[in-house]
Structures are given as structure tokens and as C-alpha cells.
mmCIF file of C-alpha atoms in Angstrom:
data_model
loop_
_atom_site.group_PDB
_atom_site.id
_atom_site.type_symbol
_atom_site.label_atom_id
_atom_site.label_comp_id
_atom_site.label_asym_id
_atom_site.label_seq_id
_atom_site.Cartn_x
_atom_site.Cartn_y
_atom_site.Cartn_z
ATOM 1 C CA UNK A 1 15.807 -2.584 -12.218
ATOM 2 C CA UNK A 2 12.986 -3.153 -14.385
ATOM 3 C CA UNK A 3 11.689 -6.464 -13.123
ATOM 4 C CA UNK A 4 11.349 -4.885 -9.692
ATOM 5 C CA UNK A 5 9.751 -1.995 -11.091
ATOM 6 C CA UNK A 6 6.867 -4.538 -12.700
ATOM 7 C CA UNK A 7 6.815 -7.058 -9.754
ATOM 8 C CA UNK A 8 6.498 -4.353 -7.420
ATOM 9 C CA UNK A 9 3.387 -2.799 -9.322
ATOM 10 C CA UNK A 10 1.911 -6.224 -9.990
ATOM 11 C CA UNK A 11 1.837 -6.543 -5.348
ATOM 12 C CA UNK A 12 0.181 -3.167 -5.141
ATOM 13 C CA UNK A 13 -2.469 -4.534 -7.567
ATOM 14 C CA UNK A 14 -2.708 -7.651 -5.777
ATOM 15 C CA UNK A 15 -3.844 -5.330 -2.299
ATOM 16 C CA UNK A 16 -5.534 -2.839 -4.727
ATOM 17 C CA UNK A 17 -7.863 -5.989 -5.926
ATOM 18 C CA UNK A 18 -8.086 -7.468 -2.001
ATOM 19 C CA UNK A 19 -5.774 -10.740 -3.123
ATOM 20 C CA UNK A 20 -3.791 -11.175 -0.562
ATOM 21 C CA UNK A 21 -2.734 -14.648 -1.053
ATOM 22 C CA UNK A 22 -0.873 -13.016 -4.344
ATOM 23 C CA UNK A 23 0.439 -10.412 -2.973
ATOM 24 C CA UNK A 24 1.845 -12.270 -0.610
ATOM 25 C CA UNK A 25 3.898 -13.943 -3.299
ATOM 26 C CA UNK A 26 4.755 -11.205 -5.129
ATOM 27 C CA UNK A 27 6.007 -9.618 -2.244
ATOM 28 C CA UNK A 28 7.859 -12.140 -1.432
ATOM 29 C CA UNK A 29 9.456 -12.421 -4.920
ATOM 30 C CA UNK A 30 10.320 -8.677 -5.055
ATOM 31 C CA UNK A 31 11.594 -8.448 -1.150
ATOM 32 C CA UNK A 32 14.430 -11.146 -2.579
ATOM 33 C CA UNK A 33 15.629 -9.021 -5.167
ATOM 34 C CA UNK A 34 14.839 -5.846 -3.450
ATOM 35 C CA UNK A 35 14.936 -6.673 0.318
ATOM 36 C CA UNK A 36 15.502 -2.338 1.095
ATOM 37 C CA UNK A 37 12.253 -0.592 0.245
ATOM 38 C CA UNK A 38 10.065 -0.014 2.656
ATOM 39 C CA UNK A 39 6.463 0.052 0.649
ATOM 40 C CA UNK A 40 7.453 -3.372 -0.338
ATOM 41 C CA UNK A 41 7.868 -4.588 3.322
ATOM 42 C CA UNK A 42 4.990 -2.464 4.287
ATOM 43 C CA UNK A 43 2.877 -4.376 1.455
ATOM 44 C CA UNK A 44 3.482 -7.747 2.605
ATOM 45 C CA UNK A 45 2.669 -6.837 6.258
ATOM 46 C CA UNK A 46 -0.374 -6.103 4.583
ATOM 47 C CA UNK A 47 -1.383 -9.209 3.191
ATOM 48 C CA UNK A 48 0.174 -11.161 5.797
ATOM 49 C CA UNK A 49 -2.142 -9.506 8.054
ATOM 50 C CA UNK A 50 -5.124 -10.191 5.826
ATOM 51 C CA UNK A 51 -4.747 -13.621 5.827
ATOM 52 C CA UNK A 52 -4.066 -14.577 9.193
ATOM 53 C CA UNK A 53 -0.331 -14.315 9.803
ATOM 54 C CA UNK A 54 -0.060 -11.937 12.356
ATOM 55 C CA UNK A 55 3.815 -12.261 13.797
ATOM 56 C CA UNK A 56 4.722 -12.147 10.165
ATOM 57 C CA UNK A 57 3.239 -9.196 9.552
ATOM 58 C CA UNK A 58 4.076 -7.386 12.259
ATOM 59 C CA UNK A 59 7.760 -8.359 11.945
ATOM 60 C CA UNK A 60 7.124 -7.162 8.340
ATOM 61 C CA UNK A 61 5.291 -4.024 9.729
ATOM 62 C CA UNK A 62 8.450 -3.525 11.877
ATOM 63 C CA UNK A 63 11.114 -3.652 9.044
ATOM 64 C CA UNK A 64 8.919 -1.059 7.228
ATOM 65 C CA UNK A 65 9.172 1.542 10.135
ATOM 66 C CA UNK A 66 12.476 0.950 10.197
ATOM 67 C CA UNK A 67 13.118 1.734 6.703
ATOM 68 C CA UNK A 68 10.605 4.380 6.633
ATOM 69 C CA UNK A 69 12.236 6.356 9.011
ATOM 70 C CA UNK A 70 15.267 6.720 6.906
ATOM 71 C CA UNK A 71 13.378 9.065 4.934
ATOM 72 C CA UNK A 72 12.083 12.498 5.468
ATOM 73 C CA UNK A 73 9.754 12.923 2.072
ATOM 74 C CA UNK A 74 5.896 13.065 3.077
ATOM 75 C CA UNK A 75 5.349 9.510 1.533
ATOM 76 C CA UNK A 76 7.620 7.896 3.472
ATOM 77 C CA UNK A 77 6.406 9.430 6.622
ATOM 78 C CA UNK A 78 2.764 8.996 5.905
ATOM 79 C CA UNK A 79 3.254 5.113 5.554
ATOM 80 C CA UNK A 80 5.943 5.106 8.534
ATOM 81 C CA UNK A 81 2.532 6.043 9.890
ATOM 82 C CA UNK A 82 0.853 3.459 9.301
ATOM 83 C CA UNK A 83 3.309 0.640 10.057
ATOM 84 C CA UNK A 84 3.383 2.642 13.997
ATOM 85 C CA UNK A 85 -0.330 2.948 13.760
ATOM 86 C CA UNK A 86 0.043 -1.089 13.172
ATOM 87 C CA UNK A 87 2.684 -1.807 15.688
ATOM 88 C CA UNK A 88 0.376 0.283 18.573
ATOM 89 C CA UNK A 89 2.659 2.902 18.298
ATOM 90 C CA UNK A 90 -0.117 5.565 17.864
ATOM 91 C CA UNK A 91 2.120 8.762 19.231
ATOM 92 C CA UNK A 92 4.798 7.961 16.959
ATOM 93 C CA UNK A 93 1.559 7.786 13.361
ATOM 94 C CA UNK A 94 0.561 10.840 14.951
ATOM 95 C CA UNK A 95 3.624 12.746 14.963
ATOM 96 C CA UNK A 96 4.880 11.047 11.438
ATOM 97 C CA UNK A 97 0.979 11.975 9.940
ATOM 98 C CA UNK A 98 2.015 15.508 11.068
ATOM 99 C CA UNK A 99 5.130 15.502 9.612
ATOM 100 C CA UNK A 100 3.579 14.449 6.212
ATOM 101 C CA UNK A 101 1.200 17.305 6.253
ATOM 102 C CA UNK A 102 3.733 19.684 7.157
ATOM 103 C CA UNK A 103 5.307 18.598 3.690
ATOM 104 C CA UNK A 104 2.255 18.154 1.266
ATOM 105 C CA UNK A 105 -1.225 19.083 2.770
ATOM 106 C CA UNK A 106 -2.643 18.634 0.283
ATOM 107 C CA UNK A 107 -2.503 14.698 -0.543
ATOM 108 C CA UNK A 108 -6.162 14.161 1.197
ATOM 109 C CA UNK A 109 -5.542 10.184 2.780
ATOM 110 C CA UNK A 110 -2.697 11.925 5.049
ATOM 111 C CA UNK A 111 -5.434 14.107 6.572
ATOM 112 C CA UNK A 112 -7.492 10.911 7.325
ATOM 113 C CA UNK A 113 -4.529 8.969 8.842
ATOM 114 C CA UNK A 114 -4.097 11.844 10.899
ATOM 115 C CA UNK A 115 -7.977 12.069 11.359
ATOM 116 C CA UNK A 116 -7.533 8.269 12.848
ATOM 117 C CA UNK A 117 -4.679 8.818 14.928
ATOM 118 C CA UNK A 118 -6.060 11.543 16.825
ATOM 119 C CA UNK A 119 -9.035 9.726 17.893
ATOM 120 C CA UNK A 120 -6.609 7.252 18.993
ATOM 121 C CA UNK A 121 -5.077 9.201 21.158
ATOM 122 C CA UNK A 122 -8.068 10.864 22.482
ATOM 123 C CA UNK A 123 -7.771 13.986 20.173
ATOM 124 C CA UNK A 124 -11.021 14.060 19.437
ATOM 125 C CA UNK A 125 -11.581 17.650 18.193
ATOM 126 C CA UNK A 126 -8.066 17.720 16.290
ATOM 127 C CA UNK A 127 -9.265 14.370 15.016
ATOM 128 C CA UNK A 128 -12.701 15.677 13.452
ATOM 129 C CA UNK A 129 -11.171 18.510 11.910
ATOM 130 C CA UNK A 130 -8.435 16.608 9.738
ATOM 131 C CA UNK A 131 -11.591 14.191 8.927
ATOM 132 C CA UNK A 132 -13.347 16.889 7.872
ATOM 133 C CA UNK A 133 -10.472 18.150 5.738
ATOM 134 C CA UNK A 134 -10.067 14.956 4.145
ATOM 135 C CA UNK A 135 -13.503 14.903 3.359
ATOM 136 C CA UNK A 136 -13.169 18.451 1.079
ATOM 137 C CA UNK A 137 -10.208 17.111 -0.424
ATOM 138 C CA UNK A 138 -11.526 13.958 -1.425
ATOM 139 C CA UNK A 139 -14.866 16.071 -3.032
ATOM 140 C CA UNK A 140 -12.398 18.228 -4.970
ATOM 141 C CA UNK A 141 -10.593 14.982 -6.465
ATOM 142 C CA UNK A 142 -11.828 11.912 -5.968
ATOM 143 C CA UNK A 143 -9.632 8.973 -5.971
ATOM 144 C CA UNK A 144 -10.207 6.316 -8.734
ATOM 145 C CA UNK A 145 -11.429 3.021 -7.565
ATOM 146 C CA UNK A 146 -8.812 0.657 -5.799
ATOM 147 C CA UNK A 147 -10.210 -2.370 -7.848
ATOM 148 C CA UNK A 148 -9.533 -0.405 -11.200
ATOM 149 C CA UNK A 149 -6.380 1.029 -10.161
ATOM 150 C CA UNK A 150 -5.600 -2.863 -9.358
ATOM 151 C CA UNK A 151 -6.788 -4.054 -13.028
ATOM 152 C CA UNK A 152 -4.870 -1.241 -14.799
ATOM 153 C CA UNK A 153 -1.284 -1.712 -12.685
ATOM 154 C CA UNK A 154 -1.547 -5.702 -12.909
ATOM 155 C CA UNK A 155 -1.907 -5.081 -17.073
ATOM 156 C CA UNK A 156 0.879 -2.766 -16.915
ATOM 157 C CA UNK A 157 2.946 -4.777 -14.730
ATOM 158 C CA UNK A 158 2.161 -7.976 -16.704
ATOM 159 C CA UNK A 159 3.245 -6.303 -19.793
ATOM 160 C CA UNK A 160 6.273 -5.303 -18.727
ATOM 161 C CA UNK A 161 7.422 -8.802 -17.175
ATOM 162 C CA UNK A 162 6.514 -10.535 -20.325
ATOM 163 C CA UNK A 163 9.405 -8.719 -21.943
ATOM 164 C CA UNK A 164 11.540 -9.242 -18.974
ATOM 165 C CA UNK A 165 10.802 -13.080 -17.886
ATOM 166 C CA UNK A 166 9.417 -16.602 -19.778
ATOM 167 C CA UNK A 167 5.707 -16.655 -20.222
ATOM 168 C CA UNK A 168 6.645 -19.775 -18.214
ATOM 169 C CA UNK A 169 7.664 -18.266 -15.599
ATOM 170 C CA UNK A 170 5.368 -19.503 -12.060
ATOM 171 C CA UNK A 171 5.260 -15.369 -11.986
ATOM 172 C CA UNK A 172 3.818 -14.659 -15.088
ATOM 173 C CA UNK A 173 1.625 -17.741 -14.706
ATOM 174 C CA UNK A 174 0.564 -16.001 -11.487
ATOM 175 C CA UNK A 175 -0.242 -12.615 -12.694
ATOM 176 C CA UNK A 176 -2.365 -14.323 -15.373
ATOM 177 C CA UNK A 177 -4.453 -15.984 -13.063
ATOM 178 C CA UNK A 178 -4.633 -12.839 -10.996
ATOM 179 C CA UNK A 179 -5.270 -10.727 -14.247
ATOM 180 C CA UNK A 180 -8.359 -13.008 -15.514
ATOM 181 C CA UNK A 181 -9.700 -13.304 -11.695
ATOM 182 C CA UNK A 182 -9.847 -9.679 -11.165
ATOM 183 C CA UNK A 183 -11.250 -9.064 -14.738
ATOM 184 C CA UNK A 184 -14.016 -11.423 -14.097
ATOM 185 C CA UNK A 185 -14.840 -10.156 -11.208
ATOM 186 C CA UNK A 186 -14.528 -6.532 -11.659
ATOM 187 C CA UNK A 187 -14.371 -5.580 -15.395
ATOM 188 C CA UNK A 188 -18.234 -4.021 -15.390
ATOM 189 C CA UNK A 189 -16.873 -1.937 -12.546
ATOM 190 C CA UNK A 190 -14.414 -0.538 -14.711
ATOM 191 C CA UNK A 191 -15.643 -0.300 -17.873
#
């Protein structure tokens, strides 16, 4: 469904740009019409965290997991990860960062997840060397910056909703607000 596809981009942007409050919302909105994917839960644990609600976000973090671990694709277990990681459950991100790798080992934030875990549970050498790892993959391509990945998937997102939903819409009104914020505040960064 389209409007899922949109909504669901305009919450990554919200936790791309640090606006939690929003993506709070737009989590929300999407986990009505799409209560079964697990980034989506994962995302509002996120920004429920960030702003203070912490049984809400780790019943959010919990629902993730759960739906996480219906999968077996390295995405799904990297961020089944991080929802254990969340929930204290620091064997189980360390044996689903594993998995990941074993799948793609080449996608270099699994390597630092892993990294993390295995200082967490006192793997300290196994822990340096995926760090280290990470760090050569991250030379060789370097990630964009969150806050202009944010600005890009929010305009995306907000064009496609505009041909879904009224410009009316408290959504759209939203994602405006979110889209001139962000602009403002980041738009030299991106240029």
C-alpha cells in the first residue's frame, strides 16, 4: 500500500532528523494501518525512548523482536539485534549480529553492533576486531549524513502522500512542519 510506503519513510526521516515527537506520530499512524512490520515497531520504540517513555518503548522494543525473529534475512536479524540489545538481552544481539554477518558481511553498521555487543558481554578482543572492521568499511563507503538522508526521505515521502491524502490532512500538515523545521535547520548541511 502506497500510503504506508510514504508514511513509513516520512518516521524514518523523523529519527533520521532526531524528531522524535514526529516520529512518534507517524509511527503511530502507520502501526494502525500496518500494525505487522517490525522496523515500524522498532521505530517507535525509538522515539518513545527518546522522549521519555520508557515502558512504551520497551513494550514497543518487545513487539519488534518478536516480529523480527520471524525472519531470517540479515536486516531483520541485525535490528532483532538491536531491540535484544534494548531489552538487556545482550546474548541473544550477539548471536542475531552474528547471524547478520554470516549473511552480508559486508553492510559495515552490523560489524559495529556486533563490535558493541561483544564488549557487552565481556568479548573484548572479538569486540575490537569487528570495530575495527567497521571502521575499514565505513572508509571504503561512507554513509551519507542521517540529517540529509532525513531531508531527502521526508520530500519524497511528502510527495508521495500529497497524491495519496488532502493537503488538509493533520499528516500532511505534519510533514510540512517537519519538512520546513529540518530545512531550516539543516539545509547548509546539505547543500
Amino acid at each position: 500500500m502506497e500510503y504506508c510506503r510514504a508514511l513509513y519513510e516520512a518516521s524514518e526521516a523523523a529519527i533520521c532528523l532526531m524528531e522524535y515527537s514526529y516520529g512518534t506520530v507517524l509511527y503511530r499512524e502507520y502501526l494502525l494501518n500496518c500494525p505487522e512490520i517490525p522496523g515500524a515497531w522498532h521505530g517507535l520504540a525509538i522515539c518513545l525512548e527518546a522522549i521519555g517513555n520508557k515502558e512504551g518503548s520497551l513494550n514497543a522494543y518487545e513487539r519488534a523482536l518478536q516480529l523480527y525473529l520471524e525472519h531470517d534475512d540479515p536486516q531483520n536479524l541485525l535490528w532483532g539485534g538491536w531491540c535484544a540489545f534494548k531489552l538487556g538481552k545482550y546474548e541473544l544481539a550477539y548471536e542475531l549480529f552474528m547471524k547478520s554477518l554470516d549473511k552480508d558481511p559486508n553492510y559495515a553498521y552490523t560489524w559495529l553492533s556486533l563490535g558493541i555487543a561483544a564488549f557487552k558481554i565481556g568479548k573484548r578482543s572479538e569486540g575490537e576486531r569487528a570495530i575495527g572492521r567497521y571502521r575499514v568499511l565505513i572508509r571504503e563507503r561512507p554513509y551519507e549524513k542521517r540529517e540529509c538522508e532525513g531531508i531527502r526521505m521526508l520530500i519524497n515521502a511528502h510527495n508521495s502522500l500529497r497524491r495519496l491524502i488532502s493537503e488538509d490532512s493533520s499528516i500532511i500538515k505534519l510533514i510540512n512542519e517537519l519538512m520546513t523545521k529540518s530545512i531550516m535547520k539543516y539545509g547548509e548541511l546539505c547543500k
